[in-house]
PDB file of C-alpha atoms in Angstrom:
ATOM      1  CA  MET U 180      76.372 136.732  65.555  1.00 42.00           C
ATOM      2  CA  GLN U 181      80.214 136.321  66.139  1.00 43.00           C
ATOM      3  CA  ASN U 182      81.451 132.855  65.970  1.00 44.00           C
ATOM      4  CA  THR U 183      82.150 131.661  69.760  1.00 39.00           C
ATOM      5  CA  THR U 184      84.832 129.361  68.676  1.00 41.00           C
ATOM      6  CA  GLU U 185      87.130 132.209  67.632  1.00 46.00           C
ATOM      7  CA  LEU U 186      86.680 134.131  70.972  1.00 45.00           C
ATOM      8  CA  MET U 187      89.340 133.781  73.504  1.00 48.00           C
ATOM      9  CA  PRO U 188      88.573 136.080  76.372  1.00 46.00           C
ATOM     10  CA  LEU U 189      91.576 134.844  78.468  1.00 48.00           C
ATOM     11  CA  ILE U 190      94.979 134.867  77.153  1.00 40.00           C
ATOM     12  CA  LEU U 191      98.519 134.670  78.339  1.00 40.00           C
ATOM     13  CA  ALA U 192     100.698 137.716  77.757  1.00 41.00           C
ATOM     14  CA  GLY U 193     103.962 139.356  78.947  1.00 39.00           C
ATOM     15  CA  ASP U 194     106.931 137.534  80.475  1.00 41.00           C
ATOM     16  CA  GLY U 195     106.179 134.309  82.299  1.00 47.00           C
ATOM     17  CA  TYR U 196     102.520 133.265  82.954  1.00 57.00           C
ATOM     18  CA  GLN U 197     100.825 136.579  83.278  1.00 65.00           C
ATOM     19  CA  LEU U 198      96.975 136.425  82.822  1.00 70.00           C
ATOM     20  CA  THR U 199      95.065 139.210  80.984  1.00 78.00           C
ATOM     21  CA  ILE U 200      91.480 139.479  79.864  1.00 83.00           C
ATOM     22  CA  SER U 201      90.907 140.832  76.272  1.00 83.00           C
ATOM     23  CA  ASP U 202      89.266 144.131  75.838  1.00 85.00           C
ATOM     24  CA  GLU U 203      86.620 142.551  73.535  1.00 87.00           C
ATOM     25  CA  ALA U 204      85.722 140.262  76.363  1.00 87.00           C
ATOM     26  CA  ILE U 205      85.457 143.160  78.806  1.00 89.00           C
ATOM     27  CA  GLN U 206      83.209 145.071  76.397  1.00 91.00           C
ATOM     28  CA  ARG U 207      80.855 142.102  75.780  1.00 90.00           C
ATOM     29  CA  LYS U 208      80.515 141.645  79.447  1.00 91.00           C
ATOM     30  CA  SER U 209      79.572 145.144  79.953  1.00 93.00           C
ATOM     31  CA  GLU U 210      76.865 145.165  77.249  1.00 93.00           C
ATOM     32  CA  MET U 211      75.352 141.978  78.463  1.00 93.00           C
ATOM     33  CA  LEU U 212      75.194 143.128  82.029  1.00 94.00           C
ATOM     34  CA  SER U 213      73.763 146.517  80.942  1.00 93.00           C
ATOM     35  CA  LYS U 214      70.890 144.676  79.005  1.00 93.00           C
ATOM     36  CA  SER U 215      70.352 141.953  81.661  1.00 93.00           C
ATOM     37  CA  MET U 216      69.938 144.452  84.370  1.00 93.00           C
ATOM     38  CA  PHE U 217      66.434 145.385  83.123  1.00 92.00           C
ATOM     39  CA  VAL U 218      65.370 141.865  83.887  1.00 92.00           C
ATOM     40  CA  THR U 219      63.732 142.542  87.396  1.00 92.00           C
ATOM     41  CA  THR U 220      60.539 140.496  87.448  1.00 92.00           C
ATOM     42  CA  VAL U 221      59.247 137.462  85.762  1.00 93.00           C
ATOM     43  CA  ALA U 222      55.334 137.481  85.618  1.00 92.00           C
ATOM     44  CA  SER U 223      54.412 135.785  82.649  1.00 91.00           C
ATOM     45  CA  ASN U 224      55.661 133.096  80.109  1.00 92.00           C
ATOM     46  CA  ASP U 225      56.697 135.822  77.867  1.00 91.00           C
ATOM     47  CA  ASP U 226      58.759 137.408  80.631  1.00 91.00           C
ATOM     48  CA  SER U 227      60.353 134.001  81.261  1.00 92.00           C
ATOM     49  CA  ALA U 228      61.223 133.492  77.719  1.00 91.00           C
ATOM     50  CA  ARG U 229      62.836 136.981  77.577  1.00 91.00           C
ATOM     51  CA  ALA U 230      64.533 136.349  80.879  1.00 93.00           C
ATOM     52  CA  GLN U 231      66.014 132.997  79.618  1.00 91.00           C
ATOM     53  CA  PHE U 232      67.230 134.743  76.463  1.00 92.00           C
ATOM     54  CA  HIS U 233      69.537 136.646  78.733  1.00 93.00           C
ATOM     55  CA  THR U 234      70.663 133.705  80.840  1.00 92.00           C
ATOM     56  CA  ARG U 235      71.613 131.915  77.652  1.00 91.00           C
ATOM     57  CA  GLN U 236      73.587 134.887  76.686  1.00 91.00           C
ATOM     58  CA  LEU U 237      75.408 135.056  80.102  1.00 93.00           C
ATOM     59  CA  ALA U 238      75.843 131.384  80.076  1.00 91.00           C
ATOM     60  CA  ALA U 239      77.517 131.497  76.739  1.00 90.00           C
ATOM     61  CA  MET U 240      80.201 133.766  77.809  1.00 90.00           C
ATOM     62  CA  ARG U 241      80.516 131.780  81.190  1.00 90.00           C
ATOM     63  CA  ILE U 242      81.246 128.635  78.973  1.00 89.00           C
ATOM     64  CA  GLU U 243      83.575 130.600  76.820  1.00 87.00           C
ATOM     65  CA  VAL U 244      85.575 131.696  79.865  1.00 87.00           C
ATOM     66  CA  GLU U 245      85.671 128.176  81.370  1.00 88.00           C
ATOM     67  CA  LYS U 246      86.921 126.847  78.070  1.00 86.00           C
ATOM     68  CA  SER U 247      89.735 129.411  77.640  1.00 85.00           C
ATOM     69  CA  ARG U 248      90.613 129.000  81.302  1.00 83.00           C
ATOM     70  CA  LYS U 249      91.052 125.300  80.717  1.00 84.00           C
ATOM     71  CA  LEU U 250      93.035 125.905  77.623  1.00 83.00           C
ATOM     72  CA  VAL U 251      95.231 128.342  79.185  1.00 80.00           C
ATOM     73  CA  LYS U 252      95.923 126.176  82.133  1.00 81.00           C
ATOM     74  CA  GLU U 253      96.487 123.016  80.083  1.00 84.00           C
ATOM     75  CA  PRO U 254     100.305 123.656  79.247  1.00 83.00           C
ATOM     76  CA  VAL U 255     100.750 124.755  82.768  1.00 82.00           C
ATOM     77  CA  ASN U 256      99.181 121.832  84.256  1.00 86.00           C
ATOM     78  CA  ARG U 257     101.134 119.497  81.892  1.00 89.00           C
ATOM     79  CA  ILE U 258     104.360 121.028  82.958  1.00 88.00           C
ATOM     80  CA  GLY U 259     103.475 120.792  86.552  1.00 87.00           C
ATOM     81  CA  LYS U 260     102.734 117.115  86.168  1.00 91.00           C
ATOM     82  CA  MET U 261     106.006 116.542  84.517  1.00 91.00           C
ATOM     83  CA  ILE U 262     107.698 118.336  87.340  1.00 89.00           C
ATOM     84  CA  ASP U 263     105.859 116.311  90.089  1.00 90.00           C
ATOM     85  CA  ALA U 264     106.703 113.055  88.212  1.00 91.00           C
ATOM     86  CA  ALA U 265     110.345 113.824  87.825  1.00 91.00           C
ATOM     87  CA  ALA U 266     110.625 114.773  91.531  1.00 90.00           C
ATOM     88  CA  ALA U 267     108.714 111.813  92.633  1.00 92.00           C
ATOM     89  CA  GLU U 268     110.731 109.426  90.525  1.00 92.00           C
ATOM     90  CA  PHE U 269     113.995 110.908  91.659  1.00 92.00           C
ATOM     91  CA  LEU U 270     112.937 110.682  95.371  1.00 91.00           C
ATOM     92  CA  ILE U 271     111.862 106.947  95.222  1.00 94.00           C
ATOM     93  CA  GLU U 272     115.276 105.729  96.650  1.00 94.00           C
ATOM     94  CA  ILE U 273     115.559 108.703  99.005  1.00 94.00           C
ATOM     95  CA  ASN U 274     112.008 108.097 100.426  1.00 93.00           C
ATOM     96  CA  ALA U 275     112.596 104.300 100.774  1.00 95.00           C
ATOM     97  CA  GLU U 276     115.989 104.771 102.480  1.00 95.00           C
ATOM     98  CA  GLU U 277     114.683 107.632 104.858  1.00 93.00           C
ATOM     99  CA  GLY U 278     111.581 105.170 105.739  1.00 92.00           C
ATOM    100  CA  ARG U 279     113.959 102.222 106.320  1.00 95.00           C
ATOM    101  CA  ILE U 280     116.452 104.146 108.622  1.00 92.00           C
ATOM    102  CA  LYS U 281     113.374 105.748 110.449  1.00 88.00           C
ATOM    103  CA  ARG U 282     111.886 102.371 111.039  1.00 90.00           C
ATOM    104  CA  LEU U 283     115.193 101.164 112.547  1.00 92.00           C
ATOM    105  CA  ILE U 284     115.177 104.152 114.929  1.00 88.00           C
ATOM    106  CA  GLY U 285     111.482 103.616 115.684  1.00 86.00           C
ATOM    107  CA  ASN U 286     112.033  99.794 116.536  1.00 88.00           C
ATOM    108  CA  HIS U 287     114.974 100.753 118.651  1.00 86.00           C
ATOM    109  CA  ALA U 288     112.713 103.422 120.630  1.00 84.00           C
ATOM    110  CA  GLU U 289     110.008 100.979 121.059  1.00 86.00           C
ATOM    111  CA  GLU U 290     112.486  98.433 122.506  1.00 85.00           C
ATOM    112  CA  VAL U 291     113.741 101.121 124.914  1.00 82.00           C
ATOM    113  CA  LEU U 292     110.255 102.054 125.898  1.00 81.00           C
ATOM    114  CA  ARG U 293     109.583  98.335 126.631  1.00 84.00           C
ATOM    115  CA  ILE U 294     112.747  98.165 128.737  1.00 80.00           C
ATOM    116  CA  LYS U 295     111.800 101.190 130.550  1.00 80.00           C
ATOM    117  CA  ALA U 296     108.263  99.800 131.312  1.00 81.00           C
ATOM    118  CA  GLU U 297     109.756  96.604 132.564  1.00 80.00           C
ATOM    119  CA  ALA U 298     112.222  98.607 134.627  1.00 76.00           C
ATOM    120  CA  GLU U 299     109.442 100.627 136.259  1.00 77.00           C
ATOM    121  CA  ARG U 300     107.516  97.493 136.912  1.00 79.00           C
ATOM    122  CA  VAL U 301     110.608  95.952 138.708  1.00 73.00           C
ATOM    123  CA  GLU U 302     111.070  99.425 140.512  1.00 73.00           C
ATOM    124  CA  ARG U 303     107.449  99.256 141.851  1.00 77.00           C
ATOM    125  CA  ALA U 304     107.892  95.663 143.064  1.00 75.00           C
ATOM    126  CA  ALA U 305     111.272  96.619 144.686  1.00 69.00           C
ATOM    127  CA  PHE U 306     109.547  99.427 146.370  1.00 74.00           C
ATOM    128  CA  GLU U 307     106.696  97.245 147.803  1.00 73.00           C
ATOM    129  CA  ALA U 308     109.335  94.774 148.873  1.00 69.00           C
ATOM    130  CA  ALA U 309     111.237  97.524 150.604  1.00 67.00           C
ATOM    131  CA  ARG U 310     108.247  98.917 152.390  1.00 70.00           C
ATOM    132  CA  ALA U 311     107.265  95.498 153.699  1.00 67.00           C
ATOM    133  CA  ALA U 312     110.708  94.742 154.877  1.00 64.00           C
ATOM    134  CA  ARG U 313     111.001  97.990 156.536  1.00 65.00           C
ATOM    135  CA  GLU U 314     107.745  97.477 158.403  1.00 63.00           C
ATOM    136  CA  ALA U 315     109.080  93.846 159.413  1.00 63.00           C
ATOM    137  CA  ALA U 316     112.376  95.492 160.528  1.00 61.00           C
ATOM    138  CA  GLU U 317     110.484  97.815 162.749  1.00 61.00           C
ATOM    139  CA  GLU U 318     108.912  94.854 164.622  1.00 61.00           C
ATOM    140  CA  GLY U 319     112.363  93.637 165.453  1.00 59.00           C
ATOM    141  CA  GLY U 320     114.888  90.911 164.697  1.00 60.00           C
ATOM    142  CA  ILE U 321     118.316  90.960 162.932  1.00 59.00           C
ATOM    143  CA  ALA U 322     117.092  88.918 160.054  1.00 58.00           C
ATOM    144  CA  ALA U 323     114.332  91.506 159.426  1.00 56.00           C
ATOM    145  CA  VAL U 324     116.786  94.362 159.624  1.00 51.00           C
ATOM    146  CA  ILE U 325     119.093  92.649 157.128  1.00 58.00           C
ATOM    147  CA  ALA U 326     116.221  91.993 154.745  1.00 58.00           C
ATOM    148  CA  ALA U 327     115.259  95.574 154.985  1.00 57.00           C
ATOM    149  CA  LYS U 328     118.699  96.827 153.912  1.00 57.00           C
ATOM    150  CA  LYS U 329     118.805  94.397 151.083  1.00 62.00           C
ATOM    151  CA  ALA U 330     115.320  95.525 149.837  1.00 59.00           C
ATOM    152  CA  ALA U 331     116.331  99.103 150.091  1.00 59.00           C
ATOM    153  CA  ALA U 332     119.528  98.451 147.994  1.00 60.00           C
ATOM    154  CA  GLU U 333     117.460  96.555 145.396  1.00 60.00           C
ATOM    155  CA  LYS U 334     114.956  99.342 145.255  1.00 57.00           C
ATOM    156  CA  MET U 335     117.852 101.911 144.771  1.00 63.00           C
ATOM    157  CA  ASP U 336     119.211  99.680 141.976  1.00 62.00           C
ATOM    158  CA  ALA U 337     115.920  99.564 140.204  1.00 59.00           C
ATOM    159  CA  SER U 338     115.305 103.328 140.430  1.00 64.00           C
ATOM    160  CA  ALA U 339     118.861 103.856 138.914  1.00 63.00           C
ATOM    161  CA  GLU U 340     118.000 101.568 135.931  1.00 61.00           C
ATOM    162  CA  VAL U 341     114.721 103.498 135.428  1.00 60.00           C
ATOM    163  CA  ALA U 342     116.556 106.838 135.493  1.00 65.00           C
ATOM    164  CA  THR U 343     119.275 105.669 132.961  1.00 64.00           C
ATOM    165  CA  THR U 344     116.842 104.091 130.633  1.00 63.00           C
ATOM    166  CA  LYS U 345     116.094 106.925 128.138  1.00 70.00           C
ATOM    167  CA  VAL U 346     114.678 107.245 124.444  1.00 63.00           C
ATOM    168  CA  ALA U 347     117.386 108.576 122.001  1.00 70.00           C
ATOM    169  CA  GLU U 348     117.607 112.293 121.214  1.00 75.00           C
ATOM    170  CA  GLY U 349     115.365 113.275 118.217  1.00 76.00           C
ATOM    171  CA  VAL U 350     112.848 110.587 118.933  1.00 70.00           C
ATOM    172  CA  ARG U 351     109.460 110.983 120.720  1.00 74.00           C
ATOM    173  CA  PHE U 352     106.333 109.124 121.099  1.00 73.00           C
ATOM    174  CA  ALA U 353     102.952 110.576 119.742  1.00 78.00           C
ATOM    175  CA  TRP U 354      99.531 108.950 120.003  1.00 83.00           C
ATOM    176  CA  ASP U 355      98.271 107.467 116.627  1.00 86.00           C
ATOM    177  CA  PHE U 356      95.257 105.129 116.128  1.00 89.00           C
ATOM    178  CA  GLU U 357      93.437 102.849 113.813  1.00 92.00           C
ATOM    179  CA  VAL U 358      89.620 102.572 113.679  1.00 92.00           C
ATOM    180  CA  VAL U 359      88.481  98.860 114.566  1.00 94.00           C
ATOM    181  CA  ASP U 360      84.851  99.497 114.493  1.00 93.00           C
ATOM    182  CA  LEU U 361      83.644 102.624 112.709  1.00 92.00           C
ATOM    183  CA  HIS U 362      79.891 102.074 113.587  1.00 91.00           C
ATOM    184  CA  MET U 363      80.924 101.691 117.332  1.00 93.00           C
ATOM    185  CA  LEU U 364      82.912 104.894 117.143  1.00 93.00           C
ATOM    186  CA  ALA U 365      80.015 106.845 115.495  1.00 91.00           C
ATOM    187  CA  ALA U 366      77.626 105.639 118.230  1.00 91.00           C
ATOM    188  CA  LYS U 367      79.773 106.062 121.204  1.00 92.00           C
ATOM    189  CA  GLU U 368      81.593 109.447 120.067  1.00 92.00           C
ATOM    190  CA  PRO U 369      79.606 110.958 117.127  1.00 90.00           C
ATOM    191  CA  MET U 370      81.943 114.106 117.500  1.00 92.00           C
ATOM    192  CA  LEU U 371      84.891 112.016 116.418  1.00 94.00           C
ATOM    193  CA  VAL U 372      83.580 110.965 112.954  1.00 94.00           C
ATOM    194  CA  LYS U 373      82.434 112.813 109.766  1.00 92.00           C
ATOM    195  CA  ILE U 374      79.374 111.756 108.089  1.00 88.00           C
ATOM    196  CA  GLU U 375      78.527 113.165 104.584  1.00 91.00           C
ATOM    197  CA  PRO U 376      75.498 112.598 102.346  1.00 94.00           C
ATOM    198  CA  ARG U 377      76.326 111.086  99.020  1.00 94.00           C
ATOM    199  CA  ARG U 378      74.475 113.581  96.991  1.00 95.00           C
ATOM    200  CA  ALA U 379      74.448 111.747  93.583  1.00 95.00           C
ATOM    201  CA  GLU U 380      73.394 108.493  94.969  1.00 95.00           C
ATOM    202  CA  ILE U 381      70.528 110.077  96.999  1.00 96.00           C
ATOM    203  CA  LEU U 382      69.313 111.998  93.910  1.00 96.00           C
ATOM    204  CA  ALA U 383      69.394 108.790  91.914  1.00 96.00           C
ATOM    205  CA  GLU U 384      67.341 107.010  94.641  1.00 95.00           C
ATOM    206  CA  LEU U 385      64.814 109.733  94.837  1.00 96.00           C
ATOM    207  CA  LYS U 386      64.436 109.414  90.836  1.00 95.00           C
ATOM    208  CA  ASP U 387      63.838 105.656  91.276  1.00 95.00           C
ATOM    209  CA  MET U 388      61.168 106.117  93.884  1.00 94.00           C
ATOM    210  CA  GLU U 389      59.324 108.444  91.680  1.00 95.00           C
ATOM    211  CA  GLU U 390      59.607 105.926  88.621  1.00 94.00           C
ATOM    212  CA  HIS U 391      58.259 103.139  90.873  1.00 93.00           C
ATOM    213  CA  GLY U 392      55.348 105.083  91.840  1.00 93.00           C
ATOM    214  CA  TYR U 393      56.119 106.077  95.372  1.00 93.00           C
ATOM    215  CA  THR U 394      55.239 109.310  97.071  1.00 94.00           C
ATOM    216  CA  VAL U 395      58.768 110.543  97.200  1.00 94.00           C
ATOM    217  CA  GLU U 396      58.529 113.072  99.991  1.00 94.00           C
ATOM    218  CA  GLU U 397      56.983 110.601 102.566  1.00 94.00           C
ATOM    219  CA  LEU U 398      59.208 107.814 101.718  1.00 94.00           C
ATOM    220  CA  ALA U 399      62.277 109.934 101.888  1.00 94.00           C
ATOM    221  CA  ALA U 400      61.268 111.306 105.275  1.00 94.00           C
ATOM    222  CA  THR U 401      61.399 107.850 106.731  1.00 94.00           C
ATOM    223  CA  PHE U 402      65.242 107.897 106.401  1.00 91.00           C
ATOM    224  CA  GLY U 403      65.976 111.576 107.314  1.00 93.00           C
ATOM    225  CA  ILE U 404      65.639 113.213 103.857  1.00 95.00           C
ATOM    226  CA  ARG U 405      63.241 116.234 102.967  1.00 95.00           C
ATOM    227  CA  ALA U 406      62.784 115.626  99.374  1.00 95.00           C
ATOM    228  CA  PHE U 407      61.464 118.317  97.186  1.00 94.00           C
ATOM    229  CA  LYS U 408      61.569 119.474  93.475  1.00 93.00           C
ATOM    230  CA  LYS U 409      63.064 122.784  92.367  1.00 90.00           C
ATOM    231  CA  PRO U 410      62.884 124.483  89.101  1.00 88.00           C
ATOM    232  CA  ILE U 411      65.878 124.027  86.771  1.00 84.00           C
ATOM    233  CA  VAL U 412      66.416 126.978  84.160  1.00 82.00           C
ATOM    234  CA  SER U 413      68.032 125.809  81.060  1.00 78.00           C
ATOM    235  CA  SER U 414      70.800 127.908  79.591  1.00 72.00           C
ATOM    236  CA  ARG U 415      70.672 126.359  76.143  1.00 70.00           C
TER     237      ARG U 415
END
């Protein structure tokens, strides 16, 4: 049998990085698939042994391809990391300065928003005062009429202040959030969270249950898991 360490199904060829597959690898693949296609049933231990022989052959080529893939990618990945590192180092001061100035702009925008909110509060208060003064003026009295005119003027001034208080061009406010209580969020709005099982930890827990003599299927079911065993076919 040919030494697998000398095989290189994947190589770089041509100008730049152009991936090609060797003719030898293509031929070996074709031969293996031609032979393995006759494995259609496994009805005995002998059938299983013959089938496993083919899986080991197929797995051997899969492993060769995986090794060569990593070997071919290694220099490309190394260059990519060097490029990323150089760019990141060059941009340290740029990013810091960009962030500093954006914070100044954001602080100003937040202050403008605060001032606008205060102006709107004053406008609402002036509107209520003007309405109350107008109702009093309708009941008569010079003092009431004067008070109504004064309240109306204050309302106009407040409205003008609201109208002229604007956030600078190029700045907008968008909603953001931080989660204070993840468990509460999951309980109240489950569609807003993503829950994933930790496969490695679950498998380790199932194995530990078995080692301690528990009925794994029953115990796992108590916390929402259907545990079962499946056959693992060795490729060695």
